[in-house]
Amino acid sequence: MLVKTKAIVISSLKYQEKSLIVKCFTQSDGLKSYFVQSAFSNKKNNQKIAYFQPLTILEIEANHKNKGTLEHFKEIKLASAYQTINVDIVKSTIVIFLSEMLHHSIQEEEKNEDLFTFLETALLWLDTHEENANFHLILLLEITKFLGFYPDNSENDLQFFEMTEGVFSAFQGVSCLSEHETFLFKKLMNLKFDSDQKIFAGIERQMLLKILLDYYSIHLDGFKKPKSLDVLKEVFA
């Protein structure tokens, strides 16, 4: 079936000498993997390697056979050309980290247009704003709304957050955050992308990132912590 849709590049893997296997989160069909032949060829074609950088937003036309095999692009172009993400070391590090997180988090091959729209809007916000120290933390927490394990904040006046059930508790059980960690987590839950970026100290961001990674690990089977995590920590140290 010939499909025209927007797609966000999640990952790309070199295959043999000149080809790529590209995983995209599409607006029309959710997660899809594509085979790009001669992606590294010197010949002029419209499947340039630059299109397949992490979290690039594309407009594609593709043949979707939907048989569990690799699909093929027919046409590709940029839906939105980033102005700063690819040249700003902090932003590009954030994007590499988030692409790994999404690679390990989005597992279903099914349409999730709300998640697609949220990711597209968030990435375009990142590209046009300089104050972004909390961006990755807010994004990771917000994504849990679409993946089905956003914290239940109906009793967020309680002083401990219980990680396994995703609820606030009056008592500190084995899988609860400490009172201070819970306090930071509550502050994060109230943040928007354009909130004051200086609300957390560097060490508090590191603490929140660890909490979020642990939270993902608890709620997603087979979740792996990104290899780019150490680089991200260096950038925000």
XYZ file of C-alpha atoms in Angstrom:
237
model
C 0.000 0.000 0.000
C 1.379 3.407 -0.972
C 1.384 5.750 2.044
C 2.169 9.453 2.365
C 2.945 10.493 5.931
C 5.228 12.425 8.226
C 7.857 10.326 10.023
C 10.362 10.934 12.827
C 13.663 9.070 12.491
C 14.265 6.964 15.611
C 17.430 5.111 14.586
C 19.534 4.109 11.612
C 21.822 1.104 11.331
C 24.432 0.638 8.628
C 23.911 -2.545 6.620
C 26.858 -3.944 4.677
C 28.876 -1.220 2.941
C 26.383 1.226 1.480
C 22.910 0.563 2.852
C 20.893 1.520 5.922
C 18.079 0.075 7.966
C 16.086 3.037 9.277
C 13.485 2.874 12.040
C 10.874 5.648 11.933
C 7.894 6.589 14.047
C 5.289 7.459 11.420
C 2.190 9.561 11.868
C 0.098 7.099 9.846
C 1.251 3.701 11.114
C 3.406 4.082 14.212
C 6.753 2.312 14.197
C 8.101 1.188 10.808
C 11.498 -0.052 9.606
C 12.809 0.744 6.130
C 15.631 -0.541 3.948
C 17.591 2.215 2.217
C 19.782 0.806 -0.512
C 22.981 2.674 -1.469
C 22.433 5.341 1.211
C 26.185 6.001 1.198
C 26.479 5.979 -2.579
C 28.083 8.935 -4.319
C 25.328 8.864 -6.887
C 22.800 11.638 -6.614
C 19.588 10.352 -5.137
C 16.932 11.678 -2.820
C 17.762 9.298 0.023
C 20.654 11.315 1.419
C 22.292 10.097 4.619
C 21.536 13.496 6.179
C 17.840 12.662 6.177
C 18.396 9.858 8.656
C 19.980 11.728 11.552
C 18.298 11.114 14.948
C 14.806 12.625 15.313
C 14.795 14.285 11.894
C 11.198 15.016 10.848
C 10.507 13.759 7.318
C 7.707 13.698 4.829
C 7.774 10.324 3.137
C 6.008 8.353 0.487
C 6.545 4.643 1.034
C 5.334 1.219 0.066
C 3.946 -0.416 3.221
C 3.441 -4.124 2.681
C 2.688 -4.644 6.392
C 4.096 -8.167 6.388
C 6.586 -7.685 9.201
C 9.425 -7.170 6.735
C 11.442 -4.056 5.903
C 9.510 -1.426 3.972
C 10.885 0.823 1.204
C 10.788 4.572 0.678
C 9.594 5.931 -2.636
C 10.055 9.645 -1.898
C 11.652 11.502 1.008
C 11.952 15.156 1.935
C 12.407 17.161 5.101
C 9.121 18.126 6.722
C 10.933 20.664 8.907
C 14.578 21.626 8.458
C 16.169 22.167 11.868
C 17.992 25.479 12.261
C 19.995 24.794 15.427
C 19.667 21.164 16.572
C 22.322 19.777 14.237
C 24.897 22.493 15.000
C 24.362 23.032 18.740
C 26.325 20.431 20.749
C 23.912 20.528 23.712
C 20.802 20.154 21.555
C 22.322 17.447 19.360
C 23.368 15.498 22.477
C 19.827 15.790 23.885
C 18.401 14.544 20.584
C 20.774 11.550 20.369
C 19.874 10.584 23.935
C 16.127 10.964 23.341
C 16.275 8.967 20.108
C 17.825 6.082 22.066
C 15.144 6.414 24.740
C 12.402 6.292 22.111
C 14.088 3.345 20.391
C 13.780 1.355 23.618
C 10.366 2.733 24.615
C 8.110 2.747 21.539
C 7.608 -0.938 20.829
C 4.217 -1.243 19.189
C 3.666 -1.046 15.445
C 0.414 0.832 15.699
C -0.770 4.346 15.024
C -0.375 6.824 17.867
C -1.048 10.187 16.274
C -1.221 12.033 19.604
C 2.290 10.882 20.521
C 3.558 11.800 17.059
C 2.089 15.313 17.296
C 3.533 15.793 20.776
C 7.032 14.709 19.671
C 6.945 16.872 16.551
C 5.810 19.937 18.521
C 8.435 19.329 21.230
C 11.305 18.932 18.746
C 10.361 22.125 16.907
C 10.241 23.911 20.275
C 13.746 22.661 21.104
C 15.030 23.865 17.736
C 13.805 27.427 18.338
C 14.626 27.925 22.039
C 17.963 28.337 23.778
C 16.933 27.623 27.382
C 16.606 23.847 27.348
C 18.259 22.420 30.472
C 15.074 20.626 31.595
C 13.765 19.738 28.147
C 14.754 16.058 28.211
C 13.330 15.562 31.703
C 9.965 17.130 30.845
C 9.778 15.205 27.572
C 10.514 11.831 29.181
C 7.869 12.385 31.838
C 5.267 13.604 29.318
C 5.864 10.607 27.031
C 4.691 8.294 29.828
C 1.190 9.725 29.273
C 1.184 8.178 25.795
C 2.865 4.938 26.865
C 0.378 4.335 29.661
C 2.308 4.824 32.900
C 2.109 8.528 33.739
C 2.068 8.975 37.535
C -1.318 9.130 39.223
C -1.192 12.565 40.846
C -4.645 12.475 42.427
C -3.010 12.300 45.864
C 0.152 14.262 45.215
C -0.074 15.943 48.608
C 1.367 12.711 50.041
C 5.110 12.781 50.646
C 6.456 9.663 48.910
C 6.195 8.483 45.312
C 5.794 4.732 44.868
C 7.550 3.769 41.608
C 5.966 0.373 40.867
C 2.344 1.476 41.116
C 3.033 5.031 39.990
C 1.135 6.602 42.909
C 1.890 8.886 45.839
C 1.947 7.329 49.302
C 1.922 8.421 52.932
C 4.440 5.711 53.785
C 7.905 5.023 52.378
C 7.803 1.484 51.070
C 10.642 -0.448 49.428
C 9.997 0.948 45.949
C 9.350 4.529 47.056
C 11.429 7.604 46.354
C 12.782 9.496 49.343
C 10.922 12.555 50.535
C 13.425 14.883 48.818
C 13.320 12.901 45.563
C 9.519 12.989 45.657
C 9.619 16.756 46.191
C 11.796 17.170 43.073
C 9.575 14.795 41.097
C 6.479 16.830 41.978
C 8.230 19.995 40.817
C 9.061 18.296 37.515
C 5.436 17.235 37.027
C 4.395 20.896 37.141
C 6.920 22.106 34.556
C 6.286 23.098 30.952
C 8.941 23.516 28.270
C 8.927 27.288 28.703
C 9.102 27.178 32.529
C 12.085 28.649 34.362
C 15.063 26.468 33.398
C 16.963 27.338 36.589
C 14.436 25.688 38.878
C 16.811 22.716 39.368
C 20.505 22.592 40.237
C 22.692 20.325 38.094
C 22.815 17.582 40.720
C 19.017 17.671 41.000
C 18.691 17.156 37.237
C 20.992 14.146 37.505
C 18.833 12.786 40.315
C 15.633 13.286 38.301
C 17.152 11.665 35.225
C 18.061 8.579 37.265
C 14.521 8.478 38.694
C 12.997 8.656 35.197
C 15.289 5.943 33.823
C 14.442 3.698 36.773
C 10.740 4.448 36.261
C 10.969 3.470 32.587
C 12.871 0.300 33.537
C 10.116 -0.727 35.954
C 7.266 -0.142 33.504
C 8.713 -1.219 30.136
C 9.758 -4.817 29.508
C 13.244 -5.111 28.070
C 14.040 -1.410 28.497
C 17.760 -0.615 28.164
C 19.459 2.519 29.407
C 20.881 4.551 26.495
C 24.580 4.321 25.655
C 24.625 8.098 25.222
C 23.632 8.643 28.873
C 27.212 9.401 29.996
C 27.650 11.986 27.235
C 24.404 13.676 28.276
C 25.596 13.804 31.893
C 28.850 15.435 30.772
C 26.998 18.093 28.791
C 24.817 19.009 31.781
C 27.514 18.595 34.438
